[in-house]
PDB file of C-alpha atoms in Angstrom:
ATOM      1  CA  MET A   1     -19.900 -65.477   1.541  1.00 43.00           C
ATOM      2  CA  PRO A   2     -17.909 -63.418  -1.040  1.00 49.00           C
ATOM      3  CA  VAL A   3     -16.347 -65.120  -4.010  1.00 50.00           C
ATOM      4  CA  ASP A   4     -12.608 -65.252  -3.968  1.00 53.00           C
ATOM      5  CA  PRO A   5     -11.337 -62.266  -6.039  1.00 51.00           C
ATOM      6  CA  THR A   6      -8.763 -64.494  -7.619  1.00 50.00           C
ATOM      7  CA  LEU A   7     -11.536 -66.330  -9.412  1.00 54.00           C
ATOM      8  CA  ARG A   8     -12.981 -63.040 -10.671  1.00 51.00           C
ATOM      9  CA  SER A   9      -9.723 -62.038 -12.196  1.00 52.00           C
ATOM     10  CA  LEU A  10      -9.502 -65.321 -14.147  1.00 65.00           C
ATOM     11  CA  ASN A  11     -12.706 -64.561 -16.053  1.00 75.00           C
ATOM     12  CA  ILE A  12     -14.170 -67.963 -15.126  1.00 86.00           C
ATOM     13  CA  ASP A  13     -17.907 -67.433 -14.535  1.00 88.00           C
ATOM     14  CA  LEU A  14     -19.758 -69.248 -11.778  1.00 93.00           C
ATOM     15  CA  PRO A  15     -23.310 -70.027 -12.858  1.00 94.00           C
ATOM     16  CA  ALA A  16     -26.071 -68.292 -10.998  1.00 94.00           C
ATOM     17  CA  GLN A  17     -28.203 -70.314  -8.764  1.00 94.00           C
ATOM     18  CA  PRO A  18     -31.570 -70.912 -10.251  1.00 92.00           C
ATOM     19  CA  GLN A  19     -34.191 -68.866  -8.509  1.00 93.00           C
ATOM     20  CA  VAL A  20     -36.262 -71.802  -7.449  1.00 92.00           C
ATOM     21  CA  LEU A  21     -33.220 -73.091  -5.508  1.00 93.00           C
ATOM     22  CA  VAL A  22     -32.757 -69.716  -3.892  1.00 93.00           C
ATOM     23  CA  GLN A  23     -36.350 -69.817  -2.610  1.00 94.00           C
ATOM     24  CA  LEU A  24     -35.984 -73.490  -1.705  1.00 92.00           C
ATOM     25  CA  SER A  25     -32.992 -72.766   0.492  1.00 91.00           C
ATOM     26  CA  LEU A  26     -34.997 -70.064   2.316  1.00 91.00           C
ATOM     27  CA  LEU A  27     -37.831 -72.523   2.937  1.00 91.00           C
ATOM     28  CA  LEU A  28     -35.354 -75.130   4.264  1.00 88.00           C
ATOM     29  CA  ALA A  29     -33.783 -72.724   6.657  1.00 86.00           C
ATOM     30  CA  ASP A  30     -37.004 -72.359   8.648  1.00 86.00           C
ATOM     31  CA  GLU A  31     -37.109 -74.313  11.951  1.00 82.00           C
ATOM     32  CA  GLU A  32     -40.399 -75.850  10.935  1.00 87.00           C
ATOM     33  CA  VAL A  33     -40.202 -76.568   7.220  1.00 86.00           C
ATOM     34  CA  ASP A  34     -43.465 -76.109   5.392  1.00 89.00           C
ATOM     35  CA  PHE A  35     -43.761 -79.351   3.392  1.00 87.00           C
ATOM     36  CA  LYS A  36     -46.648 -78.027   1.263  1.00 90.00           C
ATOM     37  CA  ALA A  37     -44.761 -74.860   0.373  1.00 92.00           C
ATOM     38  CA  VAL A  38     -41.723 -76.930  -0.626  1.00 91.00           C
ATOM     39  CA  GLY A  39     -43.837 -79.165  -2.961  1.00 90.00           C
ATOM     40  CA  SER A  40     -45.661 -76.172  -4.425  1.00 93.00           C
ATOM     41  CA  LEU A  41     -42.420 -74.335  -5.107  1.00 93.00           C
ATOM     42  CA  ILE A  42     -40.906 -77.252  -7.082  1.00 92.00           C
ATOM     43  CA  GLU A  43     -44.125 -77.853  -8.938  1.00 91.00           C
ATOM     44  CA  GLY A  44     -44.098 -74.238 -10.077  1.00 92.00           C
ATOM     45  CA  ASP A  45     -41.159 -75.063 -12.367  1.00 89.00           C
ATOM     46  CA  MET A  46     -42.666 -77.606 -14.773  1.00 89.00           C
ATOM     47  CA  ALA A  47     -39.293 -78.748 -16.285  1.00 86.00           C
ATOM     48  CA  LEU A  48     -37.657 -79.057 -12.828  1.00 87.00           C
ATOM     49  CA  ALA A  49     -40.707 -80.790 -11.396  1.00 89.00           C
ATOM     50  CA  ALA A  50     -40.804 -83.360 -14.235  1.00 89.00           C
ATOM     51  CA  ALA A  51     -37.020 -84.073 -13.818  1.00 86.00           C
ATOM     52  CA  VAL A  52     -37.379 -84.453 -10.106  1.00 86.00           C
ATOM     53  CA  LEU A  53     -40.331 -86.863 -10.396  1.00 89.00           C
ATOM     54  CA  LYS A  54     -38.421 -88.910 -12.979  1.00 86.00           C
ATOM     55  CA  ALA A  55     -35.436 -89.210 -10.619  1.00 83.00           C
ATOM     56  CA  LEU A  56     -37.601 -90.027  -7.620  1.00 83.00           C
ATOM     57  CA  ASN A  57     -39.434 -92.711  -9.450  1.00 84.00           C
ATOM     58  CA  SER A  58     -36.132 -94.455 -10.338  1.00 79.00           C
ATOM     59  CA  PRO A  59     -35.421 -97.874  -8.555  1.00 75.00           C
ATOM     60  CA  ILE A  60     -32.885 -96.428  -6.301  1.00 73.00           C
ATOM     61  CA  TYR A  61     -35.572 -94.869  -4.025  1.00 75.00           C
ATOM     62  CA  GLY A  62     -37.499 -98.115  -3.758  1.00 72.00           C
ATOM     63  CA  LEU A  63     -40.984 -96.558  -3.781  1.00 76.00           C
ATOM     64  CA  ARG A  64     -43.700 -99.225  -3.789  1.00 79.00           C
ATOM     65  CA  GLN A  65     -45.785 -97.211  -6.219  1.00 83.00           C
ATOM     66  CA  PRO A  66     -44.969 -94.273  -8.578  1.00 87.00           C
ATOM     67  CA  VAL A  67     -45.333 -90.841  -7.261  1.00 88.00           C
ATOM     68  CA  ARG A  68     -47.386 -88.504  -9.511  1.00 90.00           C
ATOM     69  CA  THR A  69     -46.848 -85.163  -7.772  1.00 91.00           C
ATOM     70  CA  VAL A  70     -43.960 -83.523  -5.898  1.00 90.00           C
ATOM     71  CA  GLN A  71     -46.391 -83.242  -2.905  1.00 90.00           C
ATOM     72  CA  GLN A  72     -46.620 -87.025  -2.836  1.00 88.00           C
ATOM     73  CA  ALA A  73     -42.870 -87.333  -3.019  1.00 86.00           C
ATOM     74  CA  VAL A  74     -42.383 -84.998  -0.010  1.00 86.00           C
ATOM     75  CA  GLN A  75     -45.031 -87.028   1.893  1.00 84.00           C
ATOM     76  CA  PHE A  76     -43.333 -90.345   1.157  1.00 82.00           C
ATOM     77  CA  LEU A  77     -39.622 -89.355   1.357  1.00 82.00           C
ATOM     78  CA  GLY A  78     -39.433 -86.145   3.293  1.00 85.00           C
ATOM     79  CA  THR A  79     -38.126 -82.747   2.414  1.00 87.00           C
ATOM     80  CA  SER A  80     -34.375 -83.665   2.661  1.00 85.00           C
ATOM     81  CA  GLU A  81     -34.634 -86.361  -0.088  1.00 85.00           C
ATOM     82  CA  VAL A  82     -36.785 -84.231  -2.391  1.00 89.00           C
ATOM     83  CA  ALA A  83     -34.690 -81.019  -1.848  1.00 89.00           C
ATOM     84  CA  ALA A  84     -31.425 -83.071  -2.639  1.00 90.00           C
ATOM     85  CA  ILE A  85     -32.836 -84.303  -5.926  1.00 89.00           C
ATOM     86  CA  THR A  86     -34.110 -80.812  -6.765  1.00 91.00           C
ATOM     87  CA  TYR A  87     -30.657 -79.402  -6.207  1.00 93.00           C
ATOM     88  CA  GLU A  88     -29.142 -82.169  -8.374  1.00 92.00           C
ATOM     89  CA  MET A  89     -31.509 -81.295 -11.266  1.00 91.00           C
ATOM     90  CA  GLY A  90     -30.994 -77.559 -10.733  1.00 92.00           C
ATOM     91  CA  LEU A  91     -27.189 -77.980 -10.793  1.00 95.00           C
ATOM     92  CA  ARG A  92     -27.274 -79.976 -13.967  1.00 93.00           C
ATOM     93  CA  SER A  93     -29.566 -77.433 -15.677  1.00 92.00           C
ATOM     94  CA  VAL A  94     -26.963 -74.669 -15.525  1.00 94.00           C
ATOM     95  CA  PHE A  95     -24.308 -76.599 -17.484  1.00 95.00           C
ATOM     96  CA  PRO A  96     -24.196 -77.803 -21.177  1.00 92.00           C
ATOM     97  CA  SER A  97     -25.246 -81.390 -21.941  1.00 92.00           C
ATOM     98  CA  SER A  98     -22.339 -83.498 -22.987  1.00 94.00           C
ATOM     99  CA  PRO A  99     -21.021 -87.048 -22.561  1.00 92.00           C
ATOM    100  CA  GLU A 100     -18.131 -85.776 -20.484  1.00 90.00           C
ATOM    101  CA  LEU A 101     -20.518 -84.117 -17.973  1.00 95.00           C
ATOM    102  CA  ASP A 102     -22.968 -86.982 -18.141  1.00 94.00           C
ATOM    103  CA  ALA A 103     -20.334 -89.286 -16.570  1.00 94.00           C
ATOM    104  CA  LEU A 104     -19.631 -86.644 -13.961  1.00 96.00           C
ATOM    105  CA  TRP A 105     -23.314 -86.339 -13.014  1.00 95.00           C
ATOM    106  CA  PHE A 106     -23.639 -90.139 -12.828  1.00 93.00           C
ATOM    107  CA  ARG A 107     -20.797 -90.206 -10.277  1.00 95.00           C
ATOM    108  CA  ALA A 108     -22.270 -87.233  -8.425  1.00 95.00           C
ATOM    109  CA  ASN A 109     -25.711 -88.950  -8.097  1.00 92.00           C
ATOM    110  CA  ARG A 110     -24.246 -92.153  -6.672  1.00 94.00           C
ATOM    111  CA  ARG A 111     -21.826 -90.273  -4.433  1.00 96.00           C
ATOM    112  CA  GLY A 112     -24.574 -88.075  -3.013  1.00 94.00           C
ATOM    113  CA  MET A 113     -26.736 -91.020  -2.363  1.00 92.00           C
ATOM    114  CA  LEU A 114     -24.028 -92.981  -0.689  1.00 95.00           C
ATOM    115  CA  MET A 115     -23.151 -89.957   1.603  1.00 96.00           C
ATOM    116  CA  ALA A 116     -26.720 -89.383   2.475  1.00 93.00           C
ATOM    117  CA  LEU A 117     -27.377 -93.030   3.352  1.00 93.00           C
ATOM    118  CA  MET A 118     -24.315 -93.198   5.524  1.00 97.00           C
ATOM    119  CA  ALA A 119     -25.198 -89.874   7.164  1.00 96.00           C
ATOM    120  CA  ARG A 120     -28.636 -91.168   8.035  1.00 93.00           C
ATOM    121  CA  ARG A 121     -27.296 -94.210   9.640  1.00 95.00           C
ATOM    122  CA  LEU A 122     -24.836 -92.161  11.717  1.00 97.00           C
ATOM    123  CA  GLY A 123     -27.267 -89.507  12.854  1.00 95.00           C
ATOM    124  CA  MET A 124     -25.807 -86.775  10.661  1.00 95.00           C
ATOM    125  CA  GLN A 125     -27.638 -84.141   8.497  1.00 92.00           C
ATOM    126  CA  THR A 126     -28.554 -85.995   5.339  1.00 92.00           C
ATOM    127  CA  PHE A 127     -29.100 -82.892   3.117  1.00 91.00           C
ATOM    128  CA  ALA A 128     -25.622 -81.509   3.923  1.00 93.00           C
ATOM    129  CA  ALA A 129     -24.077 -84.937   3.199  1.00 95.00           C
ATOM    130  CA  HIS A 130     -26.010 -85.396   0.002  1.00 94.00           C
ATOM    131  CA  SER A 131     -25.279 -81.920  -1.352  1.00 95.00           C
ATOM    132  CA  ALA A 132     -21.542 -82.324  -0.478  1.00 97.00           C
ATOM    133  CA  GLY A 133     -21.437 -85.465  -2.488  1.00 97.00           C
ATOM    134  CA  LEU A 134     -23.425 -84.018  -5.330  1.00 96.00           C
ATOM    135  CA  PHE A 135     -21.310 -80.788  -5.700  1.00 97.00           C
ATOM    136  CA  GLU A 136     -17.900 -82.510  -5.119  1.00 97.00           C
ATOM    137  CA  GLU A 137     -16.983 -82.456  -8.800  1.00 97.00           C
ATOM    138  CA  CYS A 138     -19.007 -79.435  -9.867  1.00 97.00           C
ATOM    139  CA  GLY A 139     -15.766 -77.470 -10.320  1.00 97.00           C
ATOM    140  CA  LYS A 140     -14.983 -79.686 -13.214  1.00 98.00           C
ATOM    141  CA  ALA A 141     -18.265 -78.725 -14.803  1.00 97.00           C
ATOM    142  CA  VAL A 142     -17.352 -75.001 -14.357  1.00 97.00           C
ATOM    143  CA  MET A 143     -13.972 -75.679 -16.055  1.00 96.00           C
ATOM    144  CA  PHE A 144     -15.617 -77.666 -18.878  1.00 97.00           C
ATOM    145  CA  LYS A 145     -18.079 -74.847 -19.482  1.00 95.00           C
ATOM    146  CA  HIS A 146     -15.262 -72.303 -19.554  1.00 94.00           C
ATOM    147  CA  ALA A 147     -12.885 -74.261 -22.031  1.00 94.00           C
ATOM    148  CA  PRO A 148     -14.811 -77.365 -23.201  1.00 95.00           C
ATOM    149  CA  ASP A 149     -12.344 -78.711 -25.747  1.00 94.00           C
ATOM    150  CA  ARG A 150      -9.182 -78.084 -23.780  1.00 95.00           C
ATOM    151  CA  TYR A 151     -10.669 -79.263 -20.462  1.00 97.00           C
ATOM    152  CA  ALA A 152     -12.262 -82.347 -21.886  1.00 95.00           C
ATOM    153  CA  ALA A 153      -8.812 -83.576 -22.952  1.00 95.00           C
ATOM    154  CA  MET A 154      -7.511 -82.886 -19.546  1.00 95.00           C
ATOM    155  CA  MET A 155     -10.233 -84.768 -17.844  1.00 95.00           C
ATOM    156  CA  LYS A 156      -9.843 -87.748 -20.128  1.00 93.00           C
ATOM    157  CA  ASN A 157      -6.028 -88.008 -19.827  1.00 94.00           C
ATOM    158  CA  ALA A 158      -5.472 -87.229 -16.100  1.00 94.00           C
ATOM    159  CA  PRO A 159      -4.902 -90.490 -14.231  1.00 93.00           C
ATOM    160  CA  SER A 160      -6.133 -89.062 -10.855  1.00 94.00           C
ATOM    161  CA  ASP A 161      -7.759 -85.946  -9.500  1.00 96.00           C
ATOM    162  CA  ASP A 162      -4.600 -84.819  -7.537  1.00 94.00           C
ATOM    163  CA  LEU A 163      -2.729 -84.743 -10.768  1.00 96.00           C
ATOM    164  CA  LEU A 164      -5.619 -83.093 -12.604  1.00 97.00           C
ATOM    165  CA  VAL A 165      -5.436 -80.343  -9.957  1.00 97.00           C
ATOM    166  CA  LEU A 166      -1.816 -79.648 -10.826  1.00 96.00           C
ATOM    167  CA  GLN A 167      -2.587 -79.538 -14.601  1.00 96.00           C
ATOM    168  CA  GLU A 168      -5.570 -77.118 -13.837  1.00 96.00           C
ATOM    169  CA  MET A 169      -3.301 -74.752 -11.929  1.00 95.00           C
ATOM    170  CA  GLN A 170      -0.795 -74.691 -14.756  1.00 95.00           C
ATOM    171  CA  ALA A 171      -3.397 -74.164 -17.465  1.00 94.00           C
ATOM    172  CA  PHE A 172      -5.970 -72.031 -15.708  1.00 94.00           C
ATOM    173  CA  GLY A 173      -4.449 -70.681 -12.444  1.00 94.00           C
ATOM    174  CA  VAL A 174      -7.165 -72.353 -10.386  1.00 95.00           C
ATOM    175  CA  SER A 175      -8.230 -75.838  -9.524  1.00 96.00           C
ATOM    176  CA  HIS A 176     -11.646 -77.508  -9.744  1.00 97.00           C
ATOM    177  CA  ASP A 177     -11.840 -78.111  -5.913  1.00 97.00           C
ATOM    178  CA  ALA A 178     -11.522 -74.337  -5.334  1.00 96.00           C
ATOM    179  CA  LEU A 179     -14.008 -73.559  -8.102  1.00 97.00           C
ATOM    180  CA  GLY A 180     -16.395 -76.094  -6.726  1.00 97.00           C
ATOM    181  CA  ALA A 181     -16.152 -74.535  -3.220  1.00 97.00           C
ATOM    182  CA  ALA A 182     -16.748 -71.088  -4.615  1.00 96.00           C
ATOM    183  CA  LEU A 183     -19.897 -72.372  -6.404  1.00 96.00           C
ATOM    184  CA  CYS A 184     -21.101 -73.957  -3.183  1.00 96.00           C
ATOM    185  CA  GLU A 185     -20.658 -70.668  -1.348  1.00 95.00           C
ATOM    186  CA  THR A 186     -22.501 -68.665  -3.975  1.00 94.00           C
ATOM    187  CA  TRP A 187     -25.335 -71.231  -3.922  1.00 94.00           C
ATOM    188  CA  THR A 188     -25.438 -70.992  -0.099  1.00 91.00           C
ATOM    189  CA  LEU A 189     -24.686 -74.657   0.748  1.00 94.00           C
ATOM    190  CA  ALA A 190     -23.883 -75.410   4.423  1.00 93.00           C
ATOM    191  CA  PRO A 191     -20.424 -74.349   5.422  1.00 95.00           C
ATOM    192  CA  ALA A 192     -19.428 -77.949   6.231  1.00 96.00           C
ATOM    193  CA  ALA A 193     -20.482 -78.967   2.690  1.00 96.00           C
ATOM    194  CA  VAL A 194     -18.382 -76.115   1.194  1.00 97.00           C
ATOM    195  CA  THR A 195     -15.298 -77.201   3.133  1.00 97.00           C
ATOM    196  CA  CYS A 196     -15.832 -80.882   2.194  1.00 97.00           C
ATOM    197  CA  VAL A 197     -15.931 -79.932  -1.525  1.00 98.00           C
ATOM    198  CA  ARG A 198     -12.890 -77.637  -1.136  1.00 98.00           C
ATOM    199  CA  TYR A 199     -10.774 -80.456   0.500  1.00 97.00           C
ATOM    200  CA  HIS A 200     -12.033 -83.567  -1.182  1.00 97.00           C
ATOM    201  CA  VAL A 201      -9.079 -84.014  -3.452  1.00 97.00           C
ATOM    202  CA  VAL A 202      -6.598 -83.574  -0.537  1.00 96.00           C
ATOM    203  CA  VAL A 203      -8.519 -85.875   1.720  1.00 96.00           C
ATOM    204  CA  GLN A 204      -8.993 -88.665  -0.899  1.00 94.00           C
ATOM    205  CA  SER A 205      -5.331 -88.548  -1.829  1.00 93.00           C
ATOM    206  CA  GLY A 206      -4.120 -88.941   1.734  1.00 92.00           C
ATOM    207  CA  GLY A 207      -3.197 -85.326   2.502  1.00 93.00           C
ATOM    208  CA  SER A 208      -3.986 -83.067   5.433  1.00 92.00           C
ATOM    209  CA  TRP A 209      -7.595 -82.715   6.536  1.00 96.00           C
ATOM    210  CA  PRO A 210      -9.237 -79.265   7.165  1.00 95.00           C
ATOM    211  CA  ASP A 211      -8.750 -77.922  10.597  1.00 93.00           C
ATOM    212  CA  LYS A 212     -12.580 -77.458  10.894  1.00 93.00           C
ATOM    213  CA  PRO A 213     -14.233 -79.987  13.290  1.00 90.00           C
ATOM    214  CA  GLY A 214     -17.709 -79.381  11.875  1.00 92.00           C
ATOM    215  CA  ALA A 215     -16.645 -80.438   8.391  1.00 96.00           C
ATOM    216  CA  ARG A 216     -14.433 -83.461   9.242  1.00 97.00           C
ATOM    217  CA  PRO A 217     -17.394 -86.006   9.569  1.00 97.00           C
ATOM    218  CA  LEU A 218     -18.438 -85.005   6.046  1.00 97.00           C
ATOM    219  CA  CYS A 219     -14.924 -85.345   4.763  1.00 98.00           C
ATOM    220  CA  ALA A 220     -14.942 -88.820   6.257  1.00 98.00           C
ATOM    221  CA  LEU A 221     -18.075 -89.809   4.321  1.00 98.00           C
ATOM    222  CA  SER A 222     -16.514 -88.312   1.189  1.00 98.00           C
ATOM    223  CA  ALA A 223     -13.393 -90.387   1.584  1.00 97.00           C
ATOM    224  CA  VAL A 224     -15.317 -93.628   2.184  1.00 98.00           C
ATOM    225  CA  ALA A 225     -17.818 -92.917  -0.677  1.00 97.00           C
ATOM    226  CA  HIS A 226     -14.797 -92.442  -2.962  1.00 96.00           C
ATOM    227  CA  TYR A 227     -13.640 -95.924  -2.166  1.00 96.00           C
ATOM    228  CA  LEU A 228     -17.051 -97.461  -2.436  1.00 96.00           C
ATOM    229  CA  LEU A 229     -17.378 -96.097  -5.944  1.00 95.00           C
ATOM    230  CA  ARG A 230     -13.804 -96.819  -7.185  1.00 94.00           C
ATOM    231  CA  ALA A 231     -12.325 -99.609  -4.962  1.00 94.00           C
ATOM    232  CA  PRO A 232     -14.939-101.162  -2.696  1.00 94.00           C
ATOM    233  CA  GLU A 233     -12.486-103.908  -1.739  1.00 95.00           C
ATOM    234  CA  ALA A 234     -10.478-101.339   0.132  1.00 95.00           C
ATOM    235  CA  VAL A 235     -13.427 -99.870   2.101  1.00 96.00           C
ATOM    236  CA  ASP A 236     -12.549-101.447   5.453  1.00 97.00           C
ATOM    237  CA  ALA A 237      -9.136 -99.750   5.530  1.00 96.00           C
ATOM    238  CA  ALA A 238     -10.764 -96.540   4.316  1.00 96.00           C
ATOM    239  CA  VAL A 239     -13.251 -96.599   7.088  1.00 97.00           C
ATOM    240  CA  ARG A 240     -10.649 -97.244   9.757  1.00 97.00           C
ATOM    241  CA  ALA A 241      -8.572 -94.257   8.687  1.00 96.00           C
ATOM    242  CA  ALA A 242     -11.523 -91.949   8.061  1.00 97.00           C
ATOM    243  CA  ALA A 243     -13.275 -92.809  11.344  1.00 97.00           C
ATOM    244  CA  VAL A 244     -10.285 -91.629  13.381  1.00 96.00           C
ATOM    245  CA  LEU A 245      -9.849 -88.363  11.424  1.00 95.00           C
ATOM    246  CA  GLY A 246     -13.617 -87.664  11.178  1.00 96.00           C
ATOM    247  CA  GLU A 247     -14.166 -88.604  14.867  1.00 95.00           C
ATOM    248  CA  LEU A 248     -16.777 -91.244  14.021  1.00 97.00           C
ATOM    249  CA  ASP A 249     -17.441 -94.602  15.648  1.00 97.00           C
ATOM    250  CA  GLU A 250     -15.593 -97.150  13.448  1.00 97.00           C
ATOM    251  CA  ALA A 251     -17.988-100.017  13.856  1.00 97.00           C
ATOM    252  CA  ARG A 252     -21.132 -97.906  13.117  1.00 98.00           C
ATOM    253  CA  PHE A 253     -19.304 -96.261  10.268  1.00 98.00           C
ATOM    254  CA  LEU A 254     -18.346 -99.564   8.691  1.00 98.00           C
ATOM    255  CA  GLU A 255     -21.929-100.870   9.029  1.00 97.00           C
ATOM    256  CA  ALA A 256     -23.298 -97.722   7.484  1.00 97.00           C
ATOM    257  CA  ALA A 257     -20.835 -97.978   4.538  1.00 97.00           C
ATOM    258  CA  TYR A 258     -21.759-101.635   3.782  1.00 97.00           C
ATOM    259  CA  ASP A 259     -25.479-100.908   4.043  1.00 95.00           C
ATOM    260  CA  ALA A 260     -25.226 -97.866   1.808  1.00 94.00           C
ATOM    261  CA  HIS A 261     -23.234 -99.853  -0.741  1.00 94.00           C
ATOM    262  CA  ALA A 262     -25.852-102.619  -0.623  1.00 93.00           C
ATOM    263  CA  VAL A 263     -28.709-100.146  -1.356  1.00 88.00           C
ATOM    264  CA  LEU A 264     -26.902 -98.674  -4.264  1.00 85.00           C
ATOM    265  CA  ARG A 265     -26.043-102.030  -5.800  1.00 87.00           C
ATOM    266  CA  ALA A 266     -29.620-103.269  -5.459  1.00 82.00           C
ATOM    267  CA  ALA A 267     -31.053-100.144  -7.202  1.00 71.00           C
TER     268      ALA A 267
END
C-alpha cells in the first residue's frame, strides 16, 4: 500500500523493512508454510538468530529445556510464535538504542504477548494479534529517531497518548498512530493489524472505533491489553465494552484476558 504523501512532505523517514523480514513475510504467505525454510532463513542472519533464541529462551515462553537452534524453536513453538519474535527483533534493530525506546519495547513485548495469548484462546490469528500489539507504539520510535531530544521530552511530559497525539500534530504535523500505521503498511503487516495500530489511541481513549469489521476484534484485544498493562483492576469493565464493539463473546473474552494476564505475571 502506498505511503501517505503527507508523510513524505514532512521529511520523516520510515525505516526500511530488513530483508530477512521481507523474505519471512513471503514464506508466511504460503498456504503450507515450510517450517524448515523459515528456520533456515532466520538462522542465516547470525545477529537476528541470536536475539531470537535469547528471547525464546526467556521464562515467558515456558520451554522445559533451552532451544539451541531456530529450527528447534519452530518445532516446539510453531511458526507464528517464532515469526512474531523475529519481527520484534527486526523492528528494534532499525531504531537507535536508548532508555526511552527500551521502555517502549518492553511494553510492546508484553502487549504483543497478551494480544497473542488472548487471540489463541478466542480462535483468532495469533500472528496478526501479536504484530498489532508489537507495532502499536512504533510510530513513537519513528518520531524519536527523527527528533530525539525534542520528542524524548514530549514523551516524558505527556500524561496520556491522546494528549501526546495533539502535541505531535502541533510540533510535527503528524501523530505517532498515523506514522505507526504507515510503517506497518510498508512492512506489509495484515490490514487488520495496520488498522488496529492506526486507531489504537482513539479506541483506548473511548473514541469511535474504525468502521472495518475485520479489524474490530483486534482493536478489542488492544483495548483490553491496554488495561491489563496499566490498570488490571478495571479489566472486567474493559472487556464488557470491548466485547460488544469487537463482536466477541464476553465470557470467553474475559476468561482469555485473565488467563493471558496470569501467564504474563508468572513469567
